[in-house]
Amino acid sequence: MGKVPAADTPEGPVSESFAIARHIARSAADMDLLGVTPYEQALVDQWSFFAATEILPNALPVWGTLAGFFRFNEGVLVSLDKLRRALKAAEAHLAAHGHFVSDKLSFADIAVFGAVRAAFAMMLGPDFRAEVPHLASFV
C-alpha cells in the first residue's frame, strides 16, 4: 500500500501503527499483552481505543497550534479541555489499579503510555503533571 509506518513481517508487510503494535503483541503470546480472559481482552481494547480516540486526537490540535502548524482558534481550547479530562480519567484509574487491565503490563498500558508520553514531552509541563502524579510516574 506504500504507507508509513510499515513493518515487514515474515508473513508480509503490515501498515498502520496500531496494527503493527498489535501484531507485535500477538507475536509475544507468552506475555499475554492482549489479555488472558475475554473480559481482559475487552479492557485492552477499551483502553487502547481510549488512547486512540480520546488522547491523541485532542493532543494533536494543541500541539499543532503550539508548534505553529495551525492557527489558534477556540477549538484548541476545547481540545485542551478534552485532553485534560481524558488524562484525569486515566489518572483516576491508575491511582486505583496500578495498571490499565490487570496487575501486569498489557498492550493497553503501552498504548496509553505512547499517547501520554507524546503529550507530556511536547506540551504538558510540570504544573499539569503534578495534577496527575500516577500517570506522570507511569510515563
PDB file of C-alpha atoms in Angstrom:
ATOM      1  CA  MET A   1       0.000   0.000   0.000  1.00  0.00           C
ATOM      2  CA  GLY A   2       3.012   2.285   0.232  1.00  0.00           C
ATOM      3  CA  LYS A   3       2.112   3.511   3.725  1.00  0.00           C
ATOM      4  CA  VAL A   4       4.432   4.581   6.511  1.00  0.00           C
ATOM      5  CA  PRO A   5       4.953   3.308   9.115  1.00  0.00           C
ATOM      6  CA  ALA A   6       5.175  -0.237   7.856  1.00  0.00           C
ATOM      7  CA  ALA A   7       6.570  -3.461   9.241  1.00  0.00           C
ATOM      8  CA  ASP A   8       7.972  -6.188   7.059  1.00  0.00           C
ATOM      9  CA  THR A   9       6.958  -9.409   8.797  1.00  0.00           C
ATOM     10  CA  PRO A  10       7.773 -12.976   7.683  1.00  0.00           C
ATOM     11  CA  GLU A  11       4.128 -13.263   6.570  1.00  0.00           C
ATOM     12  CA  GLY A  12       4.168  -9.983   4.645  1.00  0.00           C
ATOM     13  CA  PRO A  13       4.010  -6.217   5.209  1.00  0.00           C
ATOM     14  CA  VAL A  14       1.760  -4.586   7.820  1.00  0.00           C
ATOM     15  CA  SER A  15       1.000  -0.865   7.930  1.00  0.00           C
ATOM     16  CA  GLU A  16      -0.648   1.452  10.466  1.00  0.00           C
ATOM     17  CA  SER A  17       0.938   1.960  13.877  1.00  0.00           C
ATOM     18  CA  PHE A  18      -1.881   0.318  15.811  1.00  0.00           C
ATOM     19  CA  ALA A  19      -1.911  -2.788  13.609  1.00  0.00           C
ATOM     20  CA  ILE A  20       1.880  -3.105  13.836  1.00  0.00           C
ATOM     21  CA  ALA A  21       1.819  -2.786  17.617  1.00  0.00           C
ATOM     22  CA  ARG A  22      -0.966  -5.374  17.973  1.00  0.00           C
ATOM     23  CA  HIS A  23       0.937  -7.732  15.654  1.00  0.00           C
ATOM     24  CA  ILE A  24       3.987  -7.452  17.899  1.00  0.00           C
ATOM     25  CA  ALA A  25       1.824  -8.031  20.980  1.00  0.00           C
ATOM     26  CA  ARG A  26       0.275 -11.147  19.405  1.00  0.00           C
ATOM     27  CA  SER A  27       3.751 -12.392  18.471  1.00  0.00           C
ATOM     28  CA  ALA A  28       4.724 -12.270  22.161  1.00  0.00           C
ATOM     29  CA  ALA A  29       1.837 -14.572  23.117  1.00  0.00           C
ATOM     30  CA  ASP A  30       3.630 -15.847  26.227  1.00  0.00           C
ATOM     31  CA  MET A  31       3.439 -12.328  27.705  1.00  0.00           C
ATOM     32  CA  ASP A  32      -0.380 -12.141  27.499  1.00  0.00           C
ATOM     33  CA  LEU A  33      -0.183  -8.495  26.418  1.00  0.00           C
ATOM     34  CA  LEU A  34      -3.657  -8.653  24.873  1.00  0.00           C
ATOM     35  CA  GLY A  35      -5.316 -10.107  27.973  1.00  0.00           C
ATOM     36  CA  VAL A  36      -5.981 -13.640  29.180  1.00  0.00           C
ATOM     37  CA  THR A  37      -9.754 -13.732  29.537  1.00  0.00           C
ATOM     38  CA  PRO A  38     -12.361 -12.270  27.178  1.00  0.00           C
ATOM     39  CA  TYR A  39     -13.012  -9.566  29.794  1.00  0.00           C
ATOM     40  CA  GLU A  40      -9.311  -8.613  29.980  1.00  0.00           C
ATOM     41  CA  GLN A  41      -9.157  -8.605  26.183  1.00  0.00           C
ATOM     42  CA  ALA A  42     -12.130  -6.217  26.122  1.00  0.00           C
ATOM     43  CA  LEU A  43     -10.390  -3.946  28.645  1.00  0.00           C
ATOM     44  CA  VAL A  44      -7.250  -3.949  26.497  1.00  0.00           C
ATOM     45  CA  ASP A  45      -9.397  -2.831  23.564  1.00  0.00           C
ATOM     46  CA  GLN A  46     -11.216  -0.259  25.714  1.00  0.00           C
ATOM     47  CA  TRP A  47      -8.056   1.459  26.950  1.00  0.00           C
ATOM     48  CA  SER A  48      -6.255   1.154  23.605  1.00  0.00           C
ATOM     49  CA  PHE A  49      -9.186   2.801  21.841  1.00  0.00           C
ATOM     50  CA  PHE A  50      -9.328   5.384  24.637  1.00  0.00           C
ATOM     51  CA  ALA A  51      -5.727   6.348  23.814  1.00  0.00           C
ATOM     52  CA  ALA A  52      -6.508   6.460  20.090  1.00  0.00           C
ATOM     53  CA  THR A  53      -9.804   8.348  20.349  1.00  0.00           C
ATOM     54  CA  GLU A  54      -9.591  10.485  23.486  1.00  0.00           C
ATOM     55  CA  ILE A  55      -5.916  11.334  23.995  1.00  0.00           C
ATOM     56  CA  LEU A  56      -4.251  11.515  20.582  1.00  0.00           C
ATOM     57  CA  PRO A  57      -6.960  13.387  18.618  1.00  0.00           C
ATOM     58  CA  ASN A  58      -7.216  16.019  21.336  1.00  0.00           C
ATOM     59  CA  ALA A  59      -3.457  16.359  21.752  1.00  0.00           C
ATOM     60  CA  LEU A  60      -2.828  16.958  18.046  1.00  0.00           C
ATOM     61  CA  PRO A  61      -4.608  20.322  17.666  1.00  0.00           C
ATOM     62  CA  VAL A  62      -2.997  21.643  20.844  1.00  0.00           C
ATOM     63  CA  TRP A  63       0.473  20.502  19.813  1.00  0.00           C
ATOM     64  CA  GLY A  64      -0.023  21.696  16.236  1.00  0.00           C
ATOM     65  CA  THR A  65      -1.009  25.148  17.446  1.00  0.00           C
ATOM     66  CA  LEU A  66       1.892  25.397  19.894  1.00  0.00           C
ATOM     67  CA  ALA A  67       4.312  24.246  17.183  1.00  0.00           C
ATOM     68  CA  GLY A  68       2.968  26.849  14.752  1.00  0.00           C
ATOM     69  CA  PHE A  69       1.418  24.418  12.275  1.00  0.00           C
ATOM     70  CA  PHE A  70      -2.160  25.527  12.988  1.00  0.00           C
ATOM     71  CA  ARG A  71      -3.646  28.941  13.721  1.00  0.00           C
ATOM     72  CA  PHE A  72      -5.137  29.362  17.160  1.00  0.00           C
ATOM     73  CA  ASN A  73      -8.906  29.064  17.368  1.00  0.00           C
ATOM     74  CA  GLU A  74     -11.431  28.319  20.121  1.00  0.00           C
ATOM     75  CA  GLY A  75     -11.440  24.646  19.108  1.00  0.00           C
ATOM     76  CA  VAL A  76      -7.922  24.333  20.502  1.00  0.00           C
ATOM     77  CA  LEU A  77      -9.219  25.241  23.964  1.00  0.00           C
ATOM     78  CA  VAL A  78     -11.973  22.625  23.597  1.00  0.00           C
ATOM     79  CA  SER A  79      -9.354  20.029  22.612  1.00  0.00           C
ATOM     80  CA  LEU A  80      -7.172  21.006  25.570  1.00  0.00           C
ATOM     81  CA  ASP A  81     -10.134  20.627  27.938  1.00  0.00           C
ATOM     82  CA  LYS A  82     -10.991  17.203  26.467  1.00  0.00           C
ATOM     83  CA  LEU A  83      -7.346  16.151  26.723  1.00  0.00           C
ATOM     84  CA  ARG A  84      -7.193  17.181  30.381  1.00  0.00           C
ATOM     85  CA  ARG A  85     -10.403  15.256  31.137  1.00  0.00           C
ATOM     86  CA  ALA A  86      -9.068  12.157  29.378  1.00  0.00           C
ATOM     87  CA  LEU A  87      -5.761  12.288  31.233  1.00  0.00           C
ATOM     88  CA  LYS A  88      -7.523  12.794  34.555  1.00  0.00           C
ATOM     89  CA  ALA A  89      -9.713   9.743  33.829  1.00  0.00           C
ATOM     90  CA  ALA A  90      -6.585   7.699  33.143  1.00  0.00           C
ATOM     91  CA  GLU A  91      -5.047   9.112  36.334  1.00  0.00           C
ATOM     92  CA  ALA A  92      -8.047   8.033  38.420  1.00  0.00           C
ATOM     93  CA  HIS A  93      -7.870   4.516  37.018  1.00  0.00           C
ATOM     94  CA  LEU A  94      -4.134   4.191  37.615  1.00  0.00           C
ATOM     95  CA  ALA A  95      -4.491   5.555  41.152  1.00  0.00           C
ATOM     96  CA  ALA A  96      -6.961   2.782  41.926  1.00  0.00           C
ATOM     97  CA  HIS A  97      -5.444  -0.095  39.938  1.00  0.00           C
ATOM     98  CA  GLY A  98      -1.769   0.482  39.113  1.00  0.00           C
ATOM     99  CA  HIS A  99      -2.184  -0.800  35.524  1.00  0.00           C
ATOM    100  CA  PHE A 100      -4.956  -0.426  32.987  1.00  0.00           C
ATOM    101  CA  VAL A 101      -6.092  -4.060  32.731  1.00  0.00           C
ATOM    102  CA  SER A 102      -4.589  -6.411  35.297  1.00  0.00           C
ATOM    103  CA  ASP A 103      -1.718  -6.451  37.750  1.00  0.00           C
ATOM    104  CA  LYS A 104       0.842  -6.665  34.959  1.00  0.00           C
ATOM    105  CA  LEU A 105       1.825  -4.855  31.785  1.00  0.00           C
ATOM    106  CA  SER A 106      -0.598  -5.104  28.870  1.00  0.00           C
ATOM    107  CA  PHE A 107      -0.950  -3.653  25.408  1.00  0.00           C
ATOM    108  CA  ALA A 108      -3.365  -1.124  26.929  1.00  0.00           C
ATOM    109  CA  ASP A 109      -0.573   0.212  29.165  1.00  0.00           C
ATOM    110  CA  ILE A 110       1.709   0.505  26.140  1.00  0.00           C
ATOM    111  CA  ALA A 111      -0.942   2.268  24.036  1.00  0.00           C
ATOM    112  CA  VAL A 112      -1.786   4.785  26.756  1.00  0.00           C
ATOM    113  CA  PHE A 113       1.910   5.248  27.577  1.00  0.00           C
ATOM    114  CA  GLY A 114       2.688   6.122  23.959  1.00  0.00           C
ATOM    115  CA  ALA A 115      -0.125   8.644  23.697  1.00  0.00           C
ATOM    116  CA  VAL A 116       0.562  10.266  27.062  1.00  0.00           C
ATOM    117  CA  ARG A 117       4.321  10.291  26.582  1.00  0.00           C
ATOM    118  CA  ALA A 118       3.950  12.355  23.447  1.00  0.00           C
ATOM    119  CA  ALA A 119       1.603  14.820  25.157  1.00  0.00           C
ATOM    120  CA  PHE A 120       3.882  15.179  28.179  1.00  0.00           C
ATOM    121  CA  ALA A 121       7.008  15.592  26.073  1.00  0.00           C
ATOM    122  CA  MET A 122       5.562  18.190  23.716  1.00  0.00           C
ATOM    123  CA  MET A 123       3.132  20.311  25.658  1.00  0.00           C
ATOM    124  CA  LEU A 124       2.060  19.359  29.189  1.00  0.00           C
ATOM    125  CA  GLY A 125       4.568  20.754  31.619  1.00  0.00           C
ATOM    126  CA  PRO A 126       5.361  20.165  35.281  1.00  0.00           C
ATOM    127  CA  ASP A 127       2.302  22.026  36.583  1.00  0.00           C
ATOM    128  CA  PHE A 128      -0.112  19.737  34.779  1.00  0.00           C
ATOM    129  CA  ARG A 129       1.954  16.628  35.501  1.00  0.00           C
ATOM    130  CA  ALA A 130       1.650  17.458  39.214  1.00  0.00           C
ATOM    131  CA  GLU A 131      -2.132  17.102  38.825  1.00  0.00           C
ATOM    132  CA  VAL A 132      -1.749  13.540  37.516  1.00  0.00           C
ATOM    133  CA  PRO A 133       1.071  12.012  39.605  1.00  0.00           C
ATOM    134  CA  HIS A 134       0.253   8.349  38.911  1.00  0.00           C
ATOM    135  CA  LEU A 135       0.099   8.943  35.179  1.00  0.00           C
ATOM    136  CA  ALA A 136       3.283  11.021  35.295  1.00  0.00           C
ATOM    137  CA  SER A 137       5.202   8.306  37.144  1.00  0.00           C
ATOM    138  CA  PHE A 138       3.743   5.687  34.780  1.00  0.00           C
ATOM    139  CA  VAL A 139       5.168   7.589  31.816  1.00  0.00           C
TER     140      VAL A 139
END
